[in-house]
Amino acid sequence: MRIGTSMSTKRLDEVCVNEYKIPLIVMMENAILSAIKHLDMDLYDKYIVVSGVGNNGGDGLGIARQLKARGKDVKVFVVGSMEKITPCSKTNLDILKAMNISCRTLDIKGENINILEELKTSIKNSDVLVDCIFGTGLEREVKGVFKDIINIINTNKNLVYSIDVPSGINATTGEILGVCIKADKTISFEFYKRGFLKYETKEYIGDVVVEHVGIPEHIIKKYDDNEYITSIDFVKGNIKSKNKFSFKNNFGKVTIFAGSKGFSGAAFIASEAAIKSGSGLVTLVCDEDIQDIISSKVSEGMTANYKEENRINKLIETSSAIGFGCGMGDNKLTLERLEYVLNKSNCPMIIDADGLNVLKNNINILKKCENRIIITPHLGEMSRLTGKSISYIKENRLDVAKEFAKENNIIVLLKGYETIITDGNILYINPTGNSAMANGGMGDCLLGMITSFIGQGLEIFNAVVCAAYIHGYIGDILSKKLYTVNATQIINEIPSIMNEFDIEINL
Ligand SMILES: NC(=O)C1=CN([C@@H]2O[C@H](COP(=O)(O)OP(=O)(O)OC[C@H]3O[C@@H](n4cnc5c(N)ncnc54)[C@H](O)[C@@H]3O)[C@@H](O)[C@H]2O)[C@H](O)CC1
Ligand SMILES: [K+]
């Protein structure tokens, strides 16, 4: 699913109208017809449509017409200066008038007390309110009668379905411009709006569905912002095709540097996740004093300790991917080991946890490793790496991750609700995962899965996207029956879920 901004909508509209000669009213009618499919007409009969005078309002007026045509009881309120009404909205308003569908108008300059009372009563007497006051054209603080109406709707509402965006939200940034409709469902056009990714907007957007307005795919592709929400088809497609045609018999040889005294669990989880994700050969490199404990637990993997220099050198040279950092300790020795492995290796390297902590103020050591480093920080680690505050990163996480990836020529997987994966150019948002998974060891498990997928020969960026998706997908399935989901439970499910995905890694 594509992510887009107000600008993306505007640009596409202009291209369609000017270059491809698709009249806007045609796209609007497509938008209307695709929106009404989601208005639950089999459940409800009484609708109220509240429209502005922009094209979002035009969508609403067309929706009112289509609802009426299907025998529904519809009341329409239009708010805004009538002299500003867009041509397409005017056309739809004229059709409504010709059909004798009554429209109450609230002019921003007029005295609207009686109509506001009428609106309140109509809301109470209806099943569903369709919100079409503002769409992607909202550009300033919502005030006056617009503010009054939104507050009335939020206070008196039954169900509210917002068209394109809940009125009051900046579709690009997610900023709430003073007041905003609290939608139960948002039916958005062409793009999942970038603003919806801001955590604070979740209480306004409700369930989001994205519908098409009939713009040909090749045009959308041409003006793509390269930002997406990972779909299950993307994951299936990527993993399958890579293995089917390119690496059918190659399961990869991976090395994981992890664990230290007191942190043997991290090393176990990362290695076991790589094994269960289908790697041909997994070797864990750890401190000598935890080697025996881990050897006894990781029966299908091998272990080495830091004293075995020749063996380690050979492992680094021959690995198809290296995972580094879980439970190693935030100390000088870890930094030295990181530099050593970075210098000696040529394969993709995934760095997490203490591997990231020691990179603070040393990020330049990644510069010489062109395009083969993946970092997987959570917000705290990202804050230490970038020097930016957690709250700033939270507010601007897409751009912070993108900029950091671009500057350092790396792939960044920024963990959190709706994890981000970006190489500075393309960005994916991971839709899977849940709060039942918020416990120790999850990151180690993800590191093992990413290392394994890359080691098996998947394209690096796609491997990270797919690993994040499957990791969260398993968590989502388990959380339906478990209050807490831990890493070992995820690991145990990897083979069966991969099988369900029809992923051919183990053929
Ligand atoms: N390609 C598509 O996705 C299509 C989407 N459609 C719909 O069109 C709207 C965007 O329409 P636009 O006319 O550009 O903007 P709005 O309807 O959001 O309204 C702008 C309108 O409101 C005024 N305004 C802006 N901010 C404020 C404010 N704070 N207070 C008061 N008034 C304000 C502004 O001056 C304008 O008059 C999109 O969301 C879709 O719903 C098309 O139907 C088809 C193609
Ligand atoms: K709206």
Coordinates of C-alpha atoms and ligand atoms in Angstrom, one line a residue:
M1 CA 0.0 0.0 0.0
R2 CA 1.3 3.4 -0.9
I3 CA 1.9 6.2 1.5
G4 CA 1.2 9.7 0.2
T5 CA 0.9 13.3 1.3
S6 CA -1.5 16.2 0.4
M7 CA 1.1 17.1 -2.2
S8 CA 1.0 13.6 -3.7
T9 CA -2.8 13.9 -4.2
K10 CA -2.6 17.4 -5.7
R11 CA 0.2 16.4 -8.0
L12 CA -1.6 13.3 -9.2
D13 CA -4.8 15.2 -9.8
E14 CA -3.0 17.8 -11.9
V15 CA -1.2 15.2 -14.0
C16 CA -4.4 13.3 -14.6
V17 CA -6.3 16.4 -15.6
N18 CA -3.7 18.2 -17.6
E19 CA -1.6 15.4 -19.1
Y20 CA -4.0 12.5 -19.3
K21 CA -7.2 14.5 -19.8
I22 CA -9.1 12.7 -17.2
P23 CA -11.8 15.1 -15.9
L24 CA -11.7 15.7 -12.2
I25 CA -15.4 15.0 -11.9
V26 CA -14.7 11.5 -13.3
M27 CA -12.1 10.8 -10.5
M28 CA -14.5 12.3 -8.0
E29 CA -17.3 10.0 -9.1
N30 CA -14.9 7.0 -8.9
A31 CA -14.0 8.2 -5.4
I32 CA -17.7 8.4 -4.5
L33 CA -18.5 4.9 -5.8
S34 CA -15.5 3.4 -4.1
A35 CA -16.3 5.1 -0.8
I36 CA -20.0 4.1 -0.6
K37 CA -18.9 0.4 -0.6
H38 CA -17.6 1.0 2.9
L39 CA -20.6 2.8 4.3
D40 CA -22.2 -0.4 5.6
M41 CA -25.5 0.1 3.7
D42 CA -26.6 -3.4 4.7
L43 CA -26.5 -2.4 8.3
Y44 CA -27.8 1.2 8.3
D45 CA -30.5 3.3 6.7
K46 CA -30.2 6.8 8.1
Y47 CA -27.3 8.9 6.9
I48 CA -26.2 12.5 7.4
V49 CA -23.5 14.0 5.2
V50 CA -21.6 17.1 6.3
S51 CA -19.7 18.7 3.4
G52 CA -17.3 21.6 3.0
V53 CA -17.0 23.5 -0.2
G54 CA -13.7 22.0 -1.5
N55 CA -13.5 18.7 -3.5
N56 CA -13.8 16.7 -0.3
G57 CA -17.1 18.3 0.1
G58 CA -17.9 17.4 -3.5
D59 CA -17.2 13.8 -2.6
G60 CA -19.8 14.1 0.2
L61 CA -22.4 15.6 -2.1
G62 CA -22.0 12.7 -4.6
I63 CA -22.1 10.2 -1.7
A64 CA -25.4 11.7 -0.6
R65 CA -26.7 11.3 -4.1
Q66 CA -25.6 7.7 -4.4
L67 CA -27.0 6.9 -0.9
K68 CA -30.4 8.4 -1.9
A69 CA -30.3 6.4 -5.1
R70 CA -30.0 3.3 -3.0
G71 CA -33.1 4.2 -1.0
K72 CA -31.4 5.6 2.1
D73 CA -32.6 8.4 4.2
V74 CA -30.1 11.2 3.7
K75 CA -29.7 14.7 5.2
V76 CA -27.1 17.0 3.9
F77 CA -25.4 20.0 5.5
V78 CA -22.9 22.2 3.5
V79 CA -20.6 24.5 5.4
G80 CA -18.3 27.3 3.9
S81 CA -18.5 30.3 1.7
M82 CA -20.6 29.4 -1.3
E83 CA -18.5 31.7 -3.6
K84 CA -15.5 29.5 -2.9
I85 CA -17.2 26.2 -3.9
T86 CA -15.1 24.2 -6.4
P87 CA -16.6 23.5 -9.8
C88 CA -17.0 19.7 -9.2
S89 CA -18.7 20.3 -5.9
K90 CA -21.0 22.9 -7.5
T91 CA -21.9 20.3 -10.1
N92 CA -22.8 17.7 -7.4
L93 CA -24.7 20.3 -5.4
D94 CA -26.8 21.3 -8.5
I95 CA -27.6 17.6 -9.0
L96 CA -28.8 17.2 -5.4
K97 CA -31.0 20.3 -5.8
A98 CA -32.4 19.0 -9.1
M99 CA -33.2 15.7 -7.3
N100 CA -34.9 17.7 -4.5
I101 CA -32.6 16.4 -1.9
S102 CA -32.6 19.1 0.8
C103 CA -29.3 20.7 1.7
R104 CA -28.9 23.0 4.7
T105 CA -26.2 25.6 4.2
L106 CA -24.1 27.1 6.9
D107 CA -22.4 30.2 5.6
I108 CA -19.4 31.2 7.6
K109 CA -20.6 34.8 7.8
G110 CA -24.2 34.1 8.5
E111 CA -26.1 33.4 11.7
N112 CA -26.2 29.7 12.1
I113 CA -27.6 29.0 15.6
N114 CA -30.8 27.4 14.3
I115 CA -29.1 25.3 11.7
L116 CA -26.5 24.1 14.3
E117 CA -29.4 23.0 16.5
E118 CA -31.0 21.2 13.5
L119 CA -27.6 19.5 12.8
K120 CA -27.4 18.3 16.4
T121 CA -30.9 16.8 16.2
S122 CA -30.2 15.3 12.8
I123 CA -27.0 13.6 14.1
K124 CA -28.9 12.1 17.0
N125 CA -31.6 10.8 14.6
S126 CA -29.1 9.3 12.1
D127 CA -27.1 6.0 12.2
V128 CA -24.0 7.2 10.3
L129 CA -22.4 10.6 9.7
V130 CA -20.3 11.0 6.7
D131 CA -17.6 13.6 7.3
C132 CA -16.5 15.5 4.1
I133 CA -15.7 18.9 5.6
F134 CA -12.0 19.0 4.8
G135 CA -9.7 16.6 2.9
T136 CA -6.2 17.1 1.8
G137 CA -6.7 20.8 1.1
L138 CA -6.9 21.7 4.8
E139 CA -4.2 24.3 5.4
R140 CA -4.7 26.3 8.5
E141 CA -6.2 26.2 12.0
V142 CA -9.9 25.3 12.1
K143 CA -11.9 28.1 13.6
G144 CA -15.4 29.6 13.8
V145 CA -18.4 27.6 12.5
F146 CA -16.1 24.8 11.3
K147 CA -14.8 24.3 14.8
D148 CA -18.4 24.5 16.2
I149 CA -19.6 21.8 13.8
I150 CA -16.7 19.4 14.4
N151 CA -17.2 19.8 18.2
I152 CA -21.0 19.1 17.8
I153 CA -20.2 16.0 15.7
N154 CA -17.7 14.7 18.2
T155 CA -20.1 15.2 21.1
N156 CA -23.3 13.9 19.5
K157 CA -22.1 11.3 17.1
N158 CA -23.2 7.8 16.6
L159 CA -20.9 6.4 13.9
V160 CA -18.6 8.7 11.9
Y161 CA -17.0 7.7 8.6
S162 CA -14.5 10.2 7.4
I163 CA -13.8 10.6 3.7
D164 CA -10.1 10.7 2.7
V165 CA -9.1 12.1 6.1
P166 CA -10.8 13.0 9.3
S167 CA -11.6 16.7 8.9
G168 CA -9.1 18.7 11.0
I169 CA -6.0 16.7 10.4
N170 CA -3.1 17.8 8.2
A171 CA -2.8 14.8 5.8
T172 CA 1.0 15.3 5.4
T173 CA 2.2 15.9 8.9
G174 CA -0.6 14.5 11.1
E175 CA -0.9 17.7 12.9
I176 CA -4.3 18.3 14.4
L177 CA -5.2 21.9 13.3
G178 CA -7.0 22.9 16.5
V179 CA -9.9 20.4 16.4
C180 CA -10.6 17.2 14.5
I181 CA -13.3 14.7 13.7
K182 CA -12.9 11.5 15.7
A183 CA -13.7 9.0 13.0
D184 CA -14.7 5.3 13.5
K185 CA -13.5 4.6 10.0
T186 CA -11.5 6.6 7.4
I187 CA -12.0 5.8 3.8
S188 CA -8.9 7.3 2.2
F189 CA -8.1 7.7 -1.5
E190 CA -5.1 6.2 -3.3
F191 CA -2.7 6.7 -0.4
Y192 CA -2.5 5.8 3.3
K193 CA -1.8 9.4 4.3
R194 CA 1.6 10.0 5.7
G195 CA 0.1 12.0 8.6
F196 CA -1.8 8.9 9.8
L197 CA 1.6 7.5 10.8
K198 CA 2.0 10.0 13.6
Y199 CA 1.2 8.2 16.8
E200 CA -1.1 11.0 18.1
T201 CA -3.5 10.6 15.1
K202 CA -4.6 7.1 16.0
E203 CA -7.5 8.4 18.2
Y204 CA -8.9 10.3 15.2
I205 CA -8.5 8.0 12.2
G206 CA -10.3 4.8 13.4
D207 CA -10.0 1.9 11.0
V208 CA -8.4 3.0 7.7
V209 CA -9.3 1.6 4.3
V210 CA -7.6 2.8 1.2
E211 CA -9.6 2.9 -2.1
H212 CA -8.7 3.8 -5.7
V213 CA -10.2 6.7 -7.6
G214 CA -9.4 5.2 -11.0
I215 CA -6.0 6.7 -11.7
P216 CA -4.0 4.3 -14.0
E217 CA -1.3 2.4 -12.0
H218 CA 1.5 3.5 -14.3
I219 CA 0.8 7.1 -13.6
I220 CA 0.7 6.5 -9.8
K221 CA 4.0 4.6 -10.1
K222 CA 5.6 7.4 -12.0
Y223 CA 4.9 9.9 -9.3
D224 CA 5.5 7.5 -6.4
D225 CA 7.0 8.9 -3.2
N226 CA 8.7 5.5 -2.6
E227 CA 7.0 5.1 0.7
Y228 CA 4.8 2.0 1.4
I229 CA 3.1 -0.1 4.0
T230 CA 4.4 -3.7 3.7
S231 CA 1.7 -6.0 2.4
I232 CA 1.6 -9.8 2.9
D233 CA 1.8 -10.2 -0.9
F234 CA 5.0 -8.2 -1.0
V235 CA 6.5 -10.6 1.6
K236 CA 5.3 -13.7 -0.1
G237 CA 6.3 -12.5 -3.5
N238 CA 9.8 -11.5 -2.5
I239 CA 10.8 -14.4 -0.5
K240 CA 9.4 -16.9 -2.9
S241 CA 10.8 -15.5 -6.1
K242 CA 14.3 -15.1 -4.8
N243 CA 14.5 -18.6 -3.6
K244 CA 12.7 -20.2 -6.5
F245 CA 15.0 -18.7 -9.2
S246 CA 18.2 -17.7 -7.6
F247 CA 19.1 -19.5 -4.4
K248 CA 17.2 -22.6 -4.3
N249 CA 20.0 -24.7 -2.9
N250 CA 21.7 -22.1 -1.0
F251 CA 20.6 -21.7 2.6
G252 CA 23.5 -19.5 3.7
K253 CA 26.1 -19.6 6.3
V254 CA 25.7 -17.0 9.0
T255 CA 27.7 -15.9 12.0
I256 CA 26.3 -14.2 15.1
F257 CA 28.4 -12.3 17.5
A258 CA 26.3 -12.0 20.7
G259 CA 26.1 -12.6 24.5
S260 CA 28.4 -12.2 27.4
K261 CA 28.3 -13.3 31.1
G262 CA 24.8 -12.8 32.4
F263 CA 23.5 -12.3 28.8
S264 CA 23.6 -15.8 27.4
G265 CA 19.9 -15.6 26.6
A266 CA 20.4 -12.9 23.9
A267 CA 23.0 -15.1 22.2
F268 CA 20.7 -18.1 22.4
I269 CA 17.7 -16.3 21.0
A270 CA 19.5 -14.7 18.1
S271 CA 21.2 -17.9 17.0
E272 CA 18.1 -20.0 17.5
A273 CA 16.0 -17.5 15.5
A274 CA 18.5 -17.8 12.6
I275 CA 18.4 -21.6 12.7
K276 CA 14.6 -21.7 12.7
S277 CA 14.4 -19.1 9.9
G278 CA 16.1 -21.6 7.7
S279 CA 19.8 -20.8 7.6
G280 CA 22.0 -23.7 6.5
L281 CA 24.7 -23.1 9.0
V282 CA 24.7 -20.9 12.1
T283 CA 27.7 -20.2 14.2
L284 CA 27.6 -18.2 17.4
V285 CA 30.7 -16.3 18.5
C286 CA 30.6 -15.5 22.2
D287 CA 32.7 -15.3 25.4
E288 CA 34.3 -18.5 26.5
D289 CA 32.6 -18.5 29.8
I290 CA 29.1 -18.8 28.3
Q291 CA 30.0 -21.0 25.4
D292 CA 29.2 -24.3 27.1
I293 CA 25.8 -23.2 28.4
I294 CA 24.8 -22.0 24.9
S295 CA 26.3 -25.1 23.1
S296 CA 24.0 -27.3 25.3
K297 CA 21.0 -25.3 24.3
V298 CA 21.6 -24.6 20.6
S299 CA 21.8 -28.1 19.4
E300 CA 21.6 -27.3 15.6
G301 CA 24.1 -24.5 15.7
M302 CA 27.9 -24.2 16.4
T303 CA 29.7 -22.0 18.8
A304 CA 33.1 -20.4 18.8
N305 CA 34.8 -18.1 21.4
Y306 CA 37.0 -15.0 20.9
K307 CA 40.2 -16.9 21.7
E308 CA 39.8 -18.9 18.4
E309 CA 41.2 -16.1 16.2
N310 CA 41.8 -18.2 13.1
R311 CA 38.4 -19.8 13.2
I312 CA 36.8 -16.4 13.7
N313 CA 38.7 -15.0 10.8
K314 CA 37.6 -17.8 8.6
L315 CA 33.9 -17.4 9.7
I316 CA 34.0 -13.7 8.9
E317 CA 35.5 -14.4 5.5
T318 CA 33.0 -17.1 4.5
S319 CA 29.8 -15.9 6.0
S320 CA 27.0 -14.7 3.8
A321 CA 25.6 -12.5 6.6
I322 CA 26.8 -11.5 10.1
G323 CA 24.6 -10.4 13.0
F324 CA 26.3 -8.4 15.7
G325 CA 25.7 -6.9 19.1
C326 CA 23.0 -8.6 21.3
G327 CA 24.0 -8.8 24.9
M328 CA 27.7 -8.1 24.3
G329 CA 28.1 -5.2 26.7
D330 CA 28.4 -1.5 26.1
N331 CA 32.2 -1.3 26.5
K332 CA 35.5 -0.8 24.7
L333 CA 35.9 -4.5 23.9
T334 CA 32.6 -4.6 22.0
L335 CA 33.7 -1.5 20.0
E336 CA 37.1 -3.1 19.2
R337 CA 35.3 -6.3 18.2
L338 CA 32.9 -4.4 16.0
E339 CA 35.7 -2.6 14.2
Y340 CA 37.5 -5.8 13.8
V341 CA 34.5 -7.6 12.2
L342 CA 33.6 -4.6 10.0
N343 CA 37.2 -4.3 8.7
K344 CA 37.6 -8.0 7.9
S345 CA 34.1 -8.7 6.5
N346 CA 32.6 -8.1 3.1
C347 CA 29.1 -9.5 3.6
P348 CA 26.0 -7.7 4.9
M349 CA 26.2 -7.0 8.6
I350 CA 23.2 -6.4 10.9
I351 CA 24.1 -4.4 14.1
D352 CA 21.8 -4.2 17.1
A353 CA 21.8 -3.5 20.8
D354 CA 25.3 -3.1 22.3
G355 CA 26.7 -3.0 18.7
L356 CA 24.7 0.2 18.4
N357 CA 25.5 1.6 21.8
V358 CA 29.2 1.5 21.1
L359 CA 28.6 3.2 17.7
K360 CA 27.6 6.4 19.6
N361 CA 30.2 9.0 18.6
N362 CA 31.8 6.4 16.3
I363 CA 29.3 6.3 13.5
N364 CA 32.0 7.2 11.0
I365 CA 33.4 3.7 11.2
L366 CA 30.4 2.6 9.1
K367 CA 31.2 5.0 6.3
K368 CA 33.7 2.7 4.6
C369 CA 31.2 -0.2 4.6
E370 CA 29.2 0.9 1.6
N371 CA 25.6 -0.4 1.4
R372 CA 26.0 -3.5 3.5
I373 CA 25.2 -2.4 7.0
I374 CA 21.8 -2.7 8.6
I375 CA 21.1 -1.1 12.0
T376 CA 18.1 -2.0 14.1
P377 CA 17.7 0.6 16.8
H378 CA 14.8 1.3 19.1
L379 CA 14.0 4.9 19.9
G380 CA 16.5 5.1 22.8
E381 CA 19.3 3.7 20.7
M382 CA 18.4 5.9 17.8
S383 CA 18.5 8.9 20.1
R384 CA 22.0 8.0 21.3
L385 CA 23.2 7.4 17.7
T386 CA 21.8 10.7 16.3
G387 CA 22.1 12.9 19.3
K388 CA 18.4 13.9 18.9
S389 CA 15.9 13.6 21.7
I390 CA 13.5 10.7 21.9
S391 CA 10.5 13.0 21.7
Y392 CA 11.9 14.7 18.6
I393 CA 12.5 11.3 16.9
K394 CA 9.0 10.1 17.9
E395 CA 7.5 13.2 16.2
N396 CA 9.6 13.0 13.1
R397 CA 10.5 9.3 12.9
L398 CA 10.1 8.8 9.2
D399 CA 12.3 11.7 8.3
V400 CA 14.9 11.0 11.0
A401 CA 15.3 7.4 9.9
K402 CA 15.5 8.4 6.2
E403 CA 18.1 11.1 6.7
F404 CA 20.3 8.9 9.0
A405 CA 20.2 6.0 6.5
K406 CA 21.0 8.4 3.6
E407 CA 23.8 10.2 5.4
N408 CA 25.5 6.9 6.4
N409 CA 24.7 4.8 3.4
I410 CA 23.0 2.2 5.6
I411 CA 19.7 0.5 6.0
V412 CA 17.9 1.7 9.2
L413 CA 15.2 -0.4 10.8
L414 CA 13.7 1.9 13.5
K415 CA 11.7 -0.2 15.9
G416 CA 8.5 0.7 17.6
Y417 CA 4.8 0.6 16.8
E418 CA 4.8 0.6 13.0
T419 CA 8.5 -0.1 12.6
I420 CA 10.2 1.7 9.8
I421 CA 12.6 0.2 7.3
T422 CA 14.5 2.6 5.0
D423 CA 17.6 3.0 3.0
G424 CA 17.2 6.7 2.7
N425 CA 15.4 6.5 -0.5
I426 CA 12.7 3.8 -0.2
L427 CA 10.7 3.5 3.1
Y428 CA 8.5 0.7 4.3
I429 CA 6.2 0.8 7.4
N430 CA 5.7 -2.6 9.0
P431 CA 2.0 -3.1 9.9
T432 CA 2.4 -6.3 12.0
G433 CA 3.3 -6.7 15.7
N434 CA 1.7 -5.7 18.9
S435 CA 2.2 -4.6 22.5
A436 CA 2.1 -8.2 23.8
M437 CA 5.5 -8.6 22.2
A438 CA 7.1 -5.7 24.1
N439 CA 9.5 -7.7 26.2
G440 CA 13.1 -8.7 26.4
G441 CA 14.6 -10.9 23.7
M442 CA 12.3 -9.7 20.8
G443 CA 15.1 -7.6 19.3
D444 CA 17.5 -10.5 19.5
C445 CA 15.0 -12.7 17.7
L446 CA 14.5 -10.1 14.9
L447 CA 18.3 -9.8 14.5
G448 CA 18.5 -13.6 14.0
M449 CA 15.7 -13.6 11.5
I450 CA 17.1 -10.7 9.4
T451 CA 20.6 -12.3 9.5
S452 CA 19.2 -15.6 8.3
F453 CA 17.0 -14.1 5.5
I454 CA 19.9 -12.1 4.2
G455 CA 22.3 -15.0 4.5
Q456 CA 19.9 -17.1 2.5
G457 CA 20.3 -14.7 -0.4
L458 CA 17.3 -12.5 -0.3
E459 CA 17.9 -9.0 -1.6
I460 CA 19.1 -7.1 1.5
F461 CA 16.5 -4.4 1.8
N462 CA 13.6 -6.7 1.1
A463 CA 15.0 -9.3 3.5
V464 CA 14.8 -6.7 6.3
V465 CA 11.3 -5.8 5.3
C466 CA 10.2 -9.4 5.2
A467 CA 11.8 -10.4 8.5
A468 CA 10.1 -7.5 10.3
Y469 CA 6.8 -8.5 8.8
I470 CA 7.0 -12.2 9.6
H471 CA 8.3 -11.5 13.1
G472 CA 5.3 -9.2 13.9
Y473 CA 2.9 -11.5 12.0
I474 CA 3.7 -14.4 14.2
G475 CA 3.4 -12.2 17.3
D476 CA -0.1 -11.1 16.1
I477 CA -1.2 -14.7 15.7
L478 CA 0.1 -15.7 19.1
S479 CA -1.3 -12.7 20.8
K480 CA -4.8 -13.8 19.9
K481 CA -4.5 -16.6 22.5
L482 CA -1.6 -15.4 24.7
Y483 CA -1.5 -12.3 27.0
T484 CA 2.2 -12.0 26.6
V485 CA 4.2 -13.3 23.7
N486 CA 7.9 -13.9 24.2
A487 CA 10.8 -14.5 21.8
T488 CA 11.1 -18.3 22.3
Q489 CA 7.4 -18.6 21.4
I490 CA 8.0 -16.6 18.2
I491 CA 11.0 -18.7 17.3
N492 CA 9.1 -22.0 17.8
E493 CA 6.4 -20.8 15.3
I494 CA 8.8 -19.5 12.6
P495 CA 9.0 -22.8 10.6
S496 CA 5.2 -23.5 10.6
I497 CA 4.4 -19.9 9.7
M498 CA 6.9 -19.8 6.9
N499 CA 5.4 -22.9 5.6
E500 CA 2.0 -21.3 5.7
F501 CA 3.4 -18.4 3.7
D502 CA 4.4 -20.9 1.2
I503 CA 7.9 -19.7 1.5
E504 CA 10.3 -22.0 -0.2
I505 CA 13.4 -21.4 1.8
N506 CA 13.5 -25.0 3.1
L507 CA 13.0 -26.8 -0.3
Ligands
LIG1 N1 -6.8 12.0 -6.4 C1 -7.6 12.0 -5.4 O1 -7.3 11.4 -4.4 C2 -8.9 12.8 -5.5 C3 -9.4 13.3 -4.3 N2 -10.6 14.0 -4.3 C4 -11.0 14.7 -3.1 O2 -10.5 16.0 -3.1 C5 -10.0 16.4 -1.8 C6 -9.1 17.5 -1.9 O3 -9.9 18.6 -2.4 P1 -9.4 20.1 -2.2 O4 -10.5 20.9 -2.9 O5 -8.1 20.3 -2.7 O6 -9.4 20.4 -0.7 P2 -10.5 20.2 0.5 O7 -11.7 19.6 0.0 O8 -9.8 19.6 1.6 O9 -10.9 21.7 0.9 C7 -10.2 22.8 0.7 C8 -11.1 24.0 1.0 O10 -11.2 24.3 2.3 C9 -10.6 25.6 2.6 N3 -9.8 25.6 3.8 C10 -8.6 25.0 4.0 N4 -8.3 25.1 5.3 C11 -9.3 25.7 6.0 C12 -9.6 26.0 7.3 N5 -8.8 25.8 8.3 N6 -10.7 26.6 7.6 C13 -11.7 26.9 6.6 N7 -11.5 26.6 5.3 C14 -10.3 26.0 5.0 C15 -9.8 25.9 1.3 O11 -9.6 27.3 1.2 C16 -10.6 25.2 0.3 O12 -11.7 26.0 -0.1 C17 -9.4 15.1 -1.3 O13 -9.2 15.1 0.1 C18 -10.4 14.1 -1.8 O14 -11.5 14.0 -0.8 C19 -11.3 14.2 -5.5 O15 -12.7 14.0 -5.2 C20 -11.0 13.3 -6.7 C21 -9.5 13.0 -6.8
K2 K -13.0 14.5 5.5

